[in-house]
Amino acid sequence: DYNKLFGDFIGRANEGYGIIITDRQNRPVLTEHVGQMDDDQLQSLSRKGTSKASIGGESYLVVNKDIPQTDWILHYLVPDNQYKTGIGNILSATGIIVLICMVFLSIIIFLFSETLLKGIEKLNTKMKMVENGDLTVVVSTNSKDEIGQLTDQFGSMLKQINQLISEVYQTKITQKSAELKALQAQINPHFLYNSLSLINSKALRIDAQEISDVVNHLSSFYRTTLNKGKQIISIQDEWTNVQAYIHIQLAMHNTRFEVEFDADDKVFQFEMIHLILQPIVENAIMHGIDLKREGRGKLILRASLNGEDIVFAVEDNGVGMEPYIIERILEHESTGYGMKNVQDRIQLLFGSEYGIIIHSQPGIGTSVIVRIPQYRHIREEES
C-alpha cells in the first residue's frame, strides 16, 4: 500500500525543502518537492552524513540517513538560502545575547569596583598616609563587608597607637620636668638670694665693684635659672640668664676671651624652653675656647627670626670638634656636654623638625644652631 507506506513523508516537507528515498543502488523510491533529477545526480547522492547537491539550478544541503529494517536511504534536502538564513538568525540572536551578557557583566564589574575595589583603594591610601608619618588621619567606614571590617580594625589600631604615643610623650615630658625640678630643688632660693645680697652689700661697703658685679650677675643667673620651677621662660629672661652666665665666666677667666651679643628685639616677644642656651654656651667655653692654645678666644651669641622660626647661634673660635664627636654628643648621653638632653627637650615639645645642628671644623671653631618655632605659652596661672 503506497500511501500507507509513505504516508508519513508525503506532503510533510516544508516549502522549499525536499525528500528523496533511494535504494542501495541510488534508484529513487520516493521524491517529494524535488525537481527532476537525472541518474548522475541520483548517483552523486551520499549514503551517510551531509553533502551538497545541485538540482534544477538550485543548490541544496543534503542530510543522508539510513532507514532501519530496509535497504533504503532517506535524503533530506534543504535549500542553501534556507539554512543560511537560519544560521544568520542564530548568529544575530547569539550576538544579541553576547551583547546583553557584556552589558550585564560591565554592570557587575562596575558595582564590584565601586564597592570592594574602591574600599580597598581608600584603605590603601590611608595606609600610605600613615606610612609617611601622618598619624592624625581618620580611618572609618560604614561598610559592613570584610573590607569595611578591615578598615574599622585598622582605624581602631591607629587610635590605640596615637593613644600610646601620647602617653609616652606625656611620660617623657613628666620625666624631664621631674629631673629639672629635682635639680632646682637642690638649691634653697631664699637662702641663696639672701646670701648673695649680703655679699653684694659688703662688697659695696669696701668699694669692691668687681665683686659686686659678679654677685649681681650670679643672683640674676640663679633667679632666671630657677624660674619659679617652670619649664617655659620668656626669651628675654633666657637671654638675660645666659648673659649673666657669660659675665660670670668672664670674671672667672679674667676676661681672657671676647664676647659679642647680637639679638633681634622681635624675638623677645616669644617664649621658649628653660635652660637651652646656657649648656651650649658652657660647652663652647669649656670644650672650645678653654682648649685653645693660640690667639684670643671669641664667643658670639645671636638670636634672630627666620620665617616662622626663631634661630639662636652660639659660635666660638675654639679647637673645634671631629664629626664622630658631634654625632656622639647629639645621639648619646655624654658626660660634660648635656647636648642630648637639650635636643630631647626641644623635640619633645616642638617636634623632630626642630632642635640643634652643629657645624664644626677642628682647629677653627664650632657653630651651634638652635631652631625653635615662634612660641607663646599659656601659663598655668592664666589657664
mmCIF file of C-alpha atoms in Angstrom:
data_model
loop_
_atom_site.group_PDB
_atom_site.id
_atom_site.type_symbol
_atom_site.label_atom_id
_atom_site.label_comp_id
_atom_site.label_asym_id
_atom_site.label_seq_id
_atom_site.Cartn_x
_atom_site.Cartn_y
_atom_site.Cartn_z
ATOM 1 C CA ASP A 1 0.000 0.000 0.000
ATOM 2 C CA TYR A 2 1.941 3.021 -1.311
ATOM 3 C CA ASN A 3 0.066 5.672 0.662
ATOM 4 C CA LYS A 4 0.265 3.693 3.879
ATOM 5 C CA LEU A 5 3.938 3.045 3.432
ATOM 6 C CA PHE A 6 4.959 6.598 2.582
ATOM 7 C CA GLY A 7 2.145 8.481 4.236
ATOM 8 C CA ASP A 8 4.493 9.872 6.901
ATOM 9 C CA PHE A 9 6.634 11.535 4.216
ATOM 10 C CA ILE A 10 4.152 12.611 1.556
ATOM 11 C CA GLY A 11 3.145 16.245 1.933
ATOM 12 C CA ARG A 12 5.249 16.710 5.065
ATOM 13 C CA ALA A 13 8.177 18.637 3.590
ATOM 14 C CA ASN A 14 8.088 22.376 4.156
ATOM 15 C CA GLU A 15 8.105 24.732 1.253
ATOM 16 C CA GLY A 16 11.450 24.705 -0.483
ATOM 17 C CA TYR A 17 12.562 21.527 1.261
ATOM 18 C CA GLY A 18 12.682 18.138 -0.442
ATOM 19 C CA ILE A 19 12.670 14.435 0.392
ATOM 20 C CA ILE A 20 14.223 11.627 -1.629
ATOM 21 C CA ILE A 21 14.232 7.953 -0.694
ATOM 22 C CA THR A 22 16.590 5.724 -2.678
ATOM 23 C CA ASP A 23 17.628 2.125 -2.510
ATOM 24 C CA ARG A 24 21.189 0.877 -2.219
ATOM 25 C CA GLN A 25 21.724 1.417 -5.948
ATOM 26 C CA ASN A 26 20.587 5.058 -5.598
ATOM 27 C CA ARG A 27 17.386 4.365 -7.536
ATOM 28 C CA PRO A 28 14.543 6.631 -6.418
ATOM 29 C CA VAL A 29 11.784 5.046 -4.366
ATOM 30 C CA LEU A 30 10.080 8.368 -3.403
ATOM 31 C CA THR A 31 10.609 12.018 -4.286
ATOM 32 C CA GLU A 32 8.707 14.891 -2.709
ATOM 33 C CA HIS A 33 9.108 18.614 -3.620
ATOM 34 C CA VAL A 34 12.164 17.893 -5.659
ATOM 35 C CA GLY A 35 12.595 18.711 -9.318
ATOM 36 C CA GLN A 36 13.531 16.220 -11.985
ATOM 37 C CA MET A 37 16.867 14.509 -11.220
ATOM 38 C CA ASP A 38 18.907 12.570 -13.766
ATOM 39 C CA ASP A 39 20.829 9.401 -12.985
ATOM 40 C CA ASP A 40 24.120 11.215 -12.454
ATOM 41 C CA GLN A 41 22.568 13.448 -9.819
ATOM 42 C CA LEU A 42 20.996 10.444 -8.084
ATOM 43 C CA GLN A 43 24.293 8.578 -8.130
ATOM 44 C CA SER A 44 26.033 11.598 -6.634
ATOM 45 C CA LEU A 45 23.876 11.474 -3.513
ATOM 46 C CA SER A 46 25.861 10.391 -0.457
ATOM 47 C CA ARG A 47 24.807 7.493 1.714
ATOM 48 C CA LYS A 48 25.786 8.972 5.107
ATOM 49 C CA GLY A 49 26.325 12.319 6.804
ATOM 50 C CA THR A 50 25.737 15.524 4.851
ATOM 51 C CA SER A 51 26.631 16.551 1.320
ATOM 52 C CA LYS A 52 25.924 19.173 -1.318
ATOM 53 C CA ALA A 53 23.750 18.745 -4.385
ATOM 54 C CA SER A 54 22.555 20.888 -7.320
ATOM 55 C CA ILE A 55 19.097 20.137 -8.662
ATOM 56 C CA GLY A 56 17.322 22.201 -11.271
ATOM 57 C CA GLY A 57 19.755 25.007 -10.861
ATOM 58 C CA GLU A 58 19.174 25.151 -7.103
ATOM 59 C CA SER A 59 21.860 24.336 -4.543
ATOM 60 C CA TYR A 60 20.915 22.120 -1.600
ATOM 61 C CA LEU A 61 22.401 20.850 1.610
ATOM 62 C CA VAL A 62 21.581 17.122 1.752
ATOM 63 C CA VAL A 63 21.232 15.226 5.043
ATOM 64 C CA ASN A 64 21.521 11.434 4.460
ATOM 65 C CA LYS A 65 20.227 8.777 6.866
ATOM 66 C CA ASP A 66 19.653 5.004 6.646
ATOM 67 C CA ILE A 67 16.058 3.862 7.168
ATOM 68 C CA PRO A 68 16.115 0.979 9.690
ATOM 69 C CA GLN A 69 14.889 -2.528 8.602
ATOM 70 C CA THR A 70 15.141 -1.565 4.908
ATOM 71 C CA ASP A 71 17.784 -1.124 2.287
ATOM 72 C CA TRP A 72 16.562 2.395 1.701
ATOM 73 C CA ILE A 73 18.259 5.731 2.411
ATOM 74 C CA LEU A 74 16.490 8.984 3.282
ATOM 75 C CA HIS A 75 17.919 12.140 1.725
ATOM 76 C CA TYR A 76 16.564 15.398 3.226
ATOM 77 C CA LEU A 77 17.271 18.400 1.004
ATOM 78 C CA VAL A 78 17.483 21.898 2.484
ATOM 79 C CA PRO A 79 17.928 24.870 0.101
ATOM 80 C CA ASP A 80 21.104 26.829 0.715
ATOM 81 C CA ASN A 81 19.262 30.085 1.209
ATOM 82 C CA GLN A 82 17.034 28.493 3.874
ATOM 83 C CA TYR A 83 19.693 27.071 6.193
ATOM 84 C CA LYS A 84 21.958 30.091 5.666
ATOM 85 C CA THR A 85 19.099 32.340 6.712
ATOM 86 C CA GLY A 86 18.652 30.132 9.768
ATOM 87 C CA ILE A 87 22.356 30.402 10.608
ATOM 88 C CA GLY A 88 22.169 34.186 10.201
ATOM 89 C CA ASN A 89 19.260 34.317 12.623
ATOM 90 C CA ILE A 90 21.184 32.151 15.090
ATOM 91 C CA LEU A 91 24.250 34.371 14.779
ATOM 92 C CA SER A 92 22.135 37.512 15.258
ATOM 93 C CA ALA A 93 20.460 36.042 18.287
ATOM 94 C CA THR A 94 23.834 34.900 19.624
ATOM 95 C CA GLY A 95 25.285 38.389 19.071
ATOM 96 C CA ILE A 96 22.393 39.982 20.934
ATOM 97 C CA ILE A 97 22.780 37.527 23.803
ATOM 98 C CA VAL A 98 26.539 38.143 23.943
ATOM 99 C CA LEU A 99 25.940 41.926 23.929
ATOM 100 C CA ILE A 100 23.411 41.625 26.749
ATOM 101 C CA CYS A 101 25.851 39.458 28.716
ATOM 102 C CA MET A 102 28.651 42.010 28.196
ATOM 103 C CA VAL A 103 26.426 44.848 29.399
ATOM 104 C CA PHE A 104 25.353 42.794 32.395
ATOM 105 C CA LEU A 105 28.991 41.841 33.114
ATOM 106 C CA SER A 106 30.061 45.506 32.825
ATOM 107 C CA ILE A 107 27.413 46.469 35.365
ATOM 108 C CA ILE A 108 28.640 43.733 37.734
ATOM 109 C CA ILE A 109 32.271 44.853 37.296
ATOM 110 C CA PHE A 110 31.297 48.486 37.923
ATOM 111 C CA LEU A 111 29.369 47.592 41.075
ATOM 112 C CA PHE A 112 32.258 45.375 42.201
ATOM 113 C CA SER A 113 34.789 48.173 41.692
ATOM 114 C CA GLU A 114 32.560 50.730 43.407
ATOM 115 C CA THR A 115 32.142 48.549 46.478
ATOM 116 C CA LEU A 116 35.037 46.185 47.049
ATOM 117 C CA LEU A 117 37.870 47.703 44.977
ATOM 118 C CA LYS A 118 37.038 51.296 45.903
ATOM 119 C CA GLY A 119 37.095 50.342 49.587
ATOM 120 C CA ILE A 120 40.488 48.686 49.117
ATOM 121 C CA GLU A 121 41.865 51.762 47.305
ATOM 122 C CA LYS A 122 40.664 54.097 50.083
ATOM 123 C CA LEU A 123 42.182 51.852 52.749
ATOM 124 C CA ASN A 124 45.466 51.664 50.807
ATOM 125 C CA THR A 125 45.567 55.463 50.530
ATOM 126 C CA LYS A 126 45.047 55.849 54.292
ATOM 127 C CA MET A 127 47.757 53.271 54.981
ATOM 128 C CA LYS A 128 50.240 55.153 52.777
ATOM 129 C CA MET A 129 49.463 58.389 54.647
ATOM 130 C CA VAL A 130 50.156 56.629 57.953
ATOM 131 C CA GLU A 131 53.331 55.102 56.474
ATOM 132 C CA ASN A 132 54.507 58.618 55.565
ATOM 133 C CA GLY A 133 54.107 59.703 59.192
ATOM 134 C CA ASP A 134 50.613 61.224 59.246
ATOM 135 C CA LEU A 135 49.102 59.590 62.316
ATOM 136 C CA THR A 136 46.242 62.127 62.513
ATOM 137 C CA VAL A 137 44.357 60.603 59.569
ATOM 138 C CA VAL A 138 40.823 59.390 60.407
ATOM 139 C CA VAL A 139 40.101 55.841 59.220
ATOM 140 C CA SER A 140 36.450 54.727 59.363
ATOM 141 C CA THR A 141 33.709 53.338 57.108
ATOM 142 C CA ASN A 142 30.008 52.492 57.156
ATOM 143 C CA SER A 143 30.522 49.339 55.098
ATOM 144 C CA LYS A 144 29.771 46.048 56.881
ATOM 145 C CA ASP A 145 31.591 43.706 54.476
ATOM 146 C CA GLU A 146 35.050 42.197 55.010
ATOM 147 C CA ILE A 147 36.833 45.310 53.658
ATOM 148 C CA GLY A 148 34.744 47.513 55.949
ATOM 149 C CA GLN A 149 35.655 45.365 58.942
ATOM 150 C CA LEU A 150 39.343 45.508 57.959
ATOM 151 C CA THR A 151 39.135 49.314 57.639
ATOM 152 C CA ASP A 152 37.493 49.687 61.052
ATOM 153 C CA GLN A 153 40.112 47.417 62.636
ATOM 154 C CA PHE A 154 42.920 49.481 61.089
ATOM 155 C CA GLY A 155 41.298 52.697 62.352
ATOM 156 C CA SER A 156 40.977 51.217 65.831
ATOM 157 C CA MET A 157 44.637 50.148 65.769
ATOM 158 C CA LEU A 158 45.666 53.665 64.674
ATOM 159 C CA LYS A 159 43.726 55.210 67.559
ATOM 160 C CA GLN A 160 45.490 52.908 70.015
ATOM 161 C CA ILE A 161 48.874 53.824 68.518
ATOM 162 C CA ASN A 162 48.114 57.546 68.880
ATOM 163 C CA GLN A 163 46.983 56.980 72.453
ATOM 164 C CA LEU A 164 50.195 55.102 73.266
ATOM 165 C CA ILE A 165 52.321 57.806 71.614
ATOM 166 C CA SER A 166 50.514 60.469 73.622
ATOM 167 C CA GLU A 167 51.038 58.538 76.848
ATOM 168 C CA VAL A 168 54.748 58.024 76.134
ATOM 169 C CA TYR A 169 55.081 61.688 75.163
ATOM 170 C CA GLN A 170 53.455 62.868 78.378
ATOM 171 C CA THR A 171 55.557 60.420 80.382
ATOM 172 C CA LYS A 172 58.784 61.754 78.898
ATOM 173 C CA ILE A 173 57.745 65.366 79.492
ATOM 174 C CA THR A 174 56.883 64.500 83.091
ATOM 175 C CA GLN A 175 60.226 62.748 83.476
ATOM 176 C CA LYS A 176 62.198 65.712 82.112
ATOM 177 C CA SER A 177 60.170 68.082 84.268
ATOM 178 C CA ALA A 178 60.886 65.979 87.332
ATOM 179 C CA GLU A 179 64.608 65.928 86.521
ATOM 180 C CA LEU A 180 64.698 69.705 86.199
ATOM 181 C CA LYS A 181 62.677 70.267 89.350
ATOM 182 C CA ALA A 182 64.914 67.852 91.250
ATOM 183 C CA LEU A 183 67.907 69.876 90.134
ATOM 184 C CA GLN A 184 66.263 73.161 91.083
ATOM 185 C CA ALA A 185 65.170 71.782 94.464
ATOM 186 C CA GLN A 186 68.793 71.223 95.420
ATOM 187 C CA ILE A 187 69.143 74.955 95.969
ATOM 188 C CA ASN A 188 67.194 76.902 98.530
ATOM 189 C CA PRO A 189 66.337 80.056 96.563
ATOM 190 C CA HIS A 190 65.671 82.340 99.504
ATOM 191 C CA PHE A 191 68.831 81.355 101.306
ATOM 192 C CA LEU A 192 70.850 81.809 98.112
ATOM 193 C CA TYR A 193 69.401 85.236 97.309
ATOM 194 C CA ASN A 194 69.858 86.465 100.861
ATOM 195 C CA SER A 195 73.457 85.253 100.884
ATOM 196 C CA LEU A 196 74.239 86.934 97.567
ATOM 197 C CA SER A 197 72.575 90.128 98.735
ATOM 198 C CA LEU A 198 74.723 90.116 101.860
ATOM 199 C CA ILE A 199 77.910 89.568 99.822
ATOM 200 C CA ASN A 200 76.964 92.378 97.441
ATOM 201 C CA SER A 201 76.288 94.756 100.361
ATOM 202 C CA LYS A 202 79.680 94.040 101.958
ATOM 203 C CA ALA A 203 81.443 94.400 98.596
ATOM 204 C CA LEU A 204 79.929 97.838 98.061
ATOM 205 C CA ARG A 205 80.971 98.909 101.561
ATOM 206 C CA ILE A 206 84.614 98.224 100.748
ATOM 207 C CA ASP A 207 84.225 99.617 97.225
ATOM 208 C CA ALA A 208 84.860 96.224 95.578
ATOM 209 C CA GLN A 209 82.934 96.896 92.374
ATOM 210 C CA GLU A 210 84.115 93.766 90.579
ATOM 211 C CA ILE A 211 82.860 91.572 93.397
ATOM 212 C CA SER A 212 79.540 93.414 93.384
ATOM 213 C CA ASP A 213 79.194 92.907 89.618
ATOM 214 C CA VAL A 214 79.898 89.197 89.865
ATOM 215 C CA VAL A 215 77.448 88.783 92.728
ATOM 216 C CA ASN A 216 74.759 90.665 90.831
ATOM 217 C CA HIS A 217 75.329 88.509 87.737
ATOM 218 C CA LEU A 218 75.227 85.377 89.874
ATOM 219 C CA SER A 219 71.995 86.495 91.525
ATOM 220 C CA SER A 220 70.438 87.267 88.137
ATOM 221 C CA PHE A 221 71.622 83.930 86.752
ATOM 222 C CA TYR A 222 70.096 81.836 89.540
ATOM 223 C CA ARG A 223 66.907 83.870 89.628
ATOM 224 C CA THR A 224 66.248 83.131 85.924
ATOM 225 C CA THR A 225 67.611 79.599 86.219
ATOM 226 C CA LEU A 226 65.172 78.637 88.940
ATOM 227 C CA ASN A 227 62.321 80.433 87.122
ATOM 228 C CA LYS A 228 59.884 79.552 89.934
ATOM 229 C CA GLY A 229 60.093 75.886 88.918
ATOM 230 C CA LYS A 230 58.521 76.444 85.474
ATOM 231 C CA GLN A 231 59.881 74.939 82.255
ATOM 232 C CA ILE A 232 58.738 77.708 79.929
ATOM 233 C CA ILE A 233 60.515 81.065 80.102
ATOM 234 C CA SER A 234 60.391 84.246 78.079
ATOM 235 C CA ILE A 235 63.217 84.588 75.579
ATOM 236 C CA GLN A 236 64.062 87.903 77.251
ATOM 237 C CA ASP A 237 64.676 86.125 80.581
ATOM 238 C CA GLU A 238 66.596 83.276 78.906
ATOM 239 C CA TRP A 239 68.774 85.855 77.167
ATOM 240 C CA THR A 240 69.363 87.640 80.492
ATOM 241 C CA ASN A 241 70.219 84.298 82.078
ATOM 242 C CA VAL A 242 72.868 83.382 79.507
ATOM 243 C CA GLN A 243 74.326 86.922 79.578
ATOM 244 C CA ALA A 244 74.702 86.692 83.367
ATOM 245 C CA TYR A 245 76.346 83.283 82.999
ATOM 246 C CA ILE A 246 78.802 84.602 80.399
ATOM 247 C CA HIS A 247 79.736 87.602 82.586
ATOM 248 C CA ILE A 248 80.433 85.216 85.486
ATOM 249 C CA GLN A 249 82.612 83.112 83.171
ATOM 250 C CA LEU A 250 84.448 86.253 82.022
ATOM 251 C CA ALA A 251 85.241 87.064 85.644
ATOM 252 C CA MET A 252 86.411 83.503 86.265
ATOM 253 C CA HIS A 253 88.604 83.612 83.128
ATOM 254 C CA ASN A 254 89.942 87.080 83.894
ATOM 255 C CA THR A 255 88.364 88.306 80.609
ATOM 256 C CA ARG A 256 90.688 86.128 78.523
ATOM 257 C CA PHE A 257 88.103 85.893 75.716
ATOM 258 C CA GLU A 258 85.839 88.347 73.912
ATOM 259 C CA VAL A 259 82.045 88.223 73.834
ATOM 260 C CA GLU A 260 79.610 89.573 71.253
ATOM 261 C CA PHE A 261 75.818 89.667 71.652
ATOM 262 C CA ASP A 262 73.573 90.184 68.618
ATOM 263 C CA ALA A 263 69.794 89.835 69.139
ATOM 264 C CA ASP A 264 66.802 90.983 67.127
ATOM 265 C CA ASP A 265 64.445 92.642 69.631
ATOM 266 C CA LYS A 266 61.464 90.985 67.895
ATOM 267 C CA VAL A 267 62.413 87.589 69.323
ATOM 268 C CA PHE A 268 61.849 88.831 72.882
ATOM 269 C CA GLN A 269 58.056 88.789 72.445
ATOM 270 C CA PHE A 270 58.108 84.982 72.333
ATOM 271 C CA GLU A 271 58.857 82.206 74.826
ATOM 272 C CA MET A 272 60.973 79.071 74.850
ATOM 273 C CA ILE A 273 62.022 76.070 76.932
ATOM 274 C CA HIS A 274 64.021 76.934 80.006
ATOM 275 C CA LEU A 275 67.824 76.385 80.166
ATOM 276 C CA ILE A 276 68.528 75.773 76.476
ATOM 277 C CA LEU A 277 71.274 78.287 75.741
ATOM 278 C CA GLN A 278 73.334 78.010 78.946
ATOM 279 C CA PRO A 279 74.523 74.381 78.398
ATOM 280 C CA ILE A 280 75.520 75.251 74.813
ATOM 281 C CA VAL A 281 77.485 78.334 75.949
ATOM 282 C CA GLU A 282 79.110 76.274 78.711
ATOM 283 C CA ASN A 283 80.291 73.714 76.135
ATOM 284 C CA ALA A 284 81.602 76.464 73.858
ATOM 285 C CA ILE A 285 83.736 77.840 76.679
ATOM 286 C CA MET A 286 84.863 74.576 78.333
ATOM 287 C CA HIS A 287 85.417 72.403 75.256
ATOM 288 C CA GLY A 288 86.268 75.095 72.741
ATOM 289 C CA ILE A 289 87.775 78.351 73.978
ATOM 290 C CA ASP A 290 89.460 76.937 77.127
ATOM 291 C CA LEU A 291 91.358 74.398 74.997
ATOM 292 C CA LYS A 292 92.563 76.996 72.513
ATOM 293 C CA ARG A 293 96.367 77.349 72.677
ATOM 294 C CA GLU A 294 96.997 80.306 70.366
ATOM 295 C CA GLY A 295 95.246 83.645 69.954
ATOM 296 C CA ARG A 296 92.436 85.217 71.915
ATOM 297 C CA GLY A 297 89.162 83.370 72.224
ATOM 298 C CA LYS A 298 85.879 84.804 70.993
ATOM 299 C CA LEU A 299 82.292 83.869 71.763
ATOM 300 C CA ILE A 300 79.343 85.146 69.699
ATOM 301 C CA LEU A 301 75.708 84.739 70.701
ATOM 302 C CA ARG A 302 72.989 85.589 68.132
ATOM 303 C CA ALA A 303 69.177 85.497 68.098
ATOM 304 C CA SER A 304 67.046 86.238 65.037
ATOM 305 C CA LEU A 305 63.765 85.491 63.284
ATOM 306 C CA ASN A 306 63.781 83.172 60.265
ATOM 307 C CA GLY A 307 60.365 82.928 58.661
ATOM 308 C CA GLU A 308 58.051 81.362 61.241
ATOM 309 C CA ASP A 309 61.002 80.152 63.325
ATOM 310 C CA ILE A 310 63.464 81.605 65.827
ATOM 311 C CA VAL A 311 67.142 80.799 65.353
ATOM 312 C CA PHE A 312 69.833 81.029 68.029
ATOM 313 C CA ALA A 313 73.507 80.687 67.152
ATOM 314 C CA VAL A 314 76.385 80.118 69.591
ATOM 315 C CA GLU A 315 79.735 80.474 67.814
ATOM 316 C CA ASP A 316 83.265 80.118 69.143
ATOM 317 C CA ASN A 317 86.746 80.107 67.627
ATOM 318 C CA GLY A 318 87.975 77.280 69.838
ATOM 319 C CA VAL A 319 89.557 73.958 68.939
ATOM 320 C CA GLY A 320 86.508 72.589 67.097
ATOM 321 C CA MET A 321 85.252 69.002 67.052
ATOM 322 C CA GLU A 322 85.607 65.912 64.909
ATOM 323 C CA PRO A 323 82.421 64.623 63.175
ATOM 324 C CA TYR A 324 82.247 61.500 65.345
ATOM 325 C CA ILE A 325 82.181 63.666 68.486
ATOM 326 C CA ILE A 326 79.286 65.724 67.091
ATOM 327 C CA GLU A 327 77.340 62.556 66.367
ATOM 328 C CA ARG A 328 78.075 61.146 69.829
ATOM 329 C CA ILE A 329 77.028 64.181 71.845
ATOM 330 C CA LEU A 330 73.715 64.558 69.967
ATOM 331 C CA GLU A 331 72.703 60.891 69.958
ATOM 332 C CA HIS A 332 74.104 59.663 73.274
ATOM 333 C CA GLU A 333 74.300 60.988 76.798
ATOM 334 C CA SER A 334 77.870 62.354 77.037
ATOM 335 C CA THR A 335 79.402 63.388 80.326
ATOM 336 C CA GLY A 336 80.368 67.051 80.242
ATOM 337 C CA TYR A 337 78.193 68.063 77.288
ATOM 338 C CA GLY A 338 74.476 67.621 78.087
ATOM 339 C CA MET A 339 73.559 68.423 74.469
ATOM 340 C CA LYS A 340 71.350 65.365 74.006
ATOM 341 C CA ASN A 341 69.192 66.459 76.959
ATOM 342 C CA VAL A 342 68.706 69.860 75.306
ATOM 343 C CA GLN A 343 67.942 68.212 71.965
ATOM 344 C CA ASP A 344 65.403 65.819 73.521
ATOM 345 C CA ARG A 345 63.591 68.580 75.411
ATOM 346 C CA ILE A 346 63.257 70.714 72.276
ATOM 347 C CA GLN A 347 61.960 67.865 70.126
ATOM 348 C CA LEU A 348 59.597 66.578 72.791
ATOM 349 C CA LEU A 349 57.778 69.918 72.867
ATOM 350 C CA PHE A 350 58.177 71.209 69.299
ATOM 351 C CA GLY A 351 58.701 68.089 67.156
ATOM 352 C CA SER A 352 61.569 66.406 65.345
ATOM 353 C CA GLU A 353 61.884 69.194 62.733
ATOM 354 C CA TYR A 354 63.303 71.471 65.431
ATOM 355 C CA GLY A 355 66.416 71.147 67.551
ATOM 356 C CA ILE A 356 70.188 71.518 67.365
ATOM 357 C CA ILE A 357 72.518 71.478 64.345
ATOM 358 C CA ILE A 358 76.281 71.577 64.923
ATOM 359 C CA HIS A 359 78.883 72.758 62.403
ATOM 360 C CA SER A 360 82.493 72.412 63.465
ATOM 361 C CA GLN A 361 85.980 72.327 61.972
ATOM 362 C CA PRO A 362 88.928 71.124 64.047
ATOM 363 C CA GLY A 363 91.307 73.991 64.794
ATOM 364 C CA ILE A 364 88.880 76.636 63.507
ATOM 365 C CA GLY A 365 85.824 76.637 65.752
ATOM 366 C CA THR A 366 82.251 75.490 66.282
ATOM 367 C CA SER A 367 78.827 76.902 65.482
ATOM 368 C CA VAL A 368 75.758 75.507 67.263
ATOM 369 C CA ILE A 369 72.394 76.418 65.680
ATOM 370 C CA VAL A 370 69.198 76.081 67.717
ATOM 371 C CA ARG A 371 65.909 76.318 65.804
ATOM 372 C CA ILE A 372 62.549 76.607 67.571
ATOM 373 C CA PRO A 373 59.116 77.869 66.446
ATOM 374 C CA GLN A 374 57.684 81.233 67.373
ATOM 375 C CA TYR A 375 56.020 80.063 70.566
ATOM 376 C CA ARG A 376 53.744 81.694 73.147
ATOM 377 C CA HIS A 377 52.903 79.548 76.145
ATOM 378 C CA ILE A 378 49.631 79.891 78.102
ATOM 379 C CA ARG A 379 50.913 79.970 81.628
ATOM 380 C CA GLU A 380 49.272 77.857 84.281
ATOM 381 C CA GLU A 381 48.113 80.800 86.335
ATOM 382 C CA GLU A 382 46.314 82.236 83.270
ATOM 383 C CA SER A 383 44.619 78.993 82.230
#
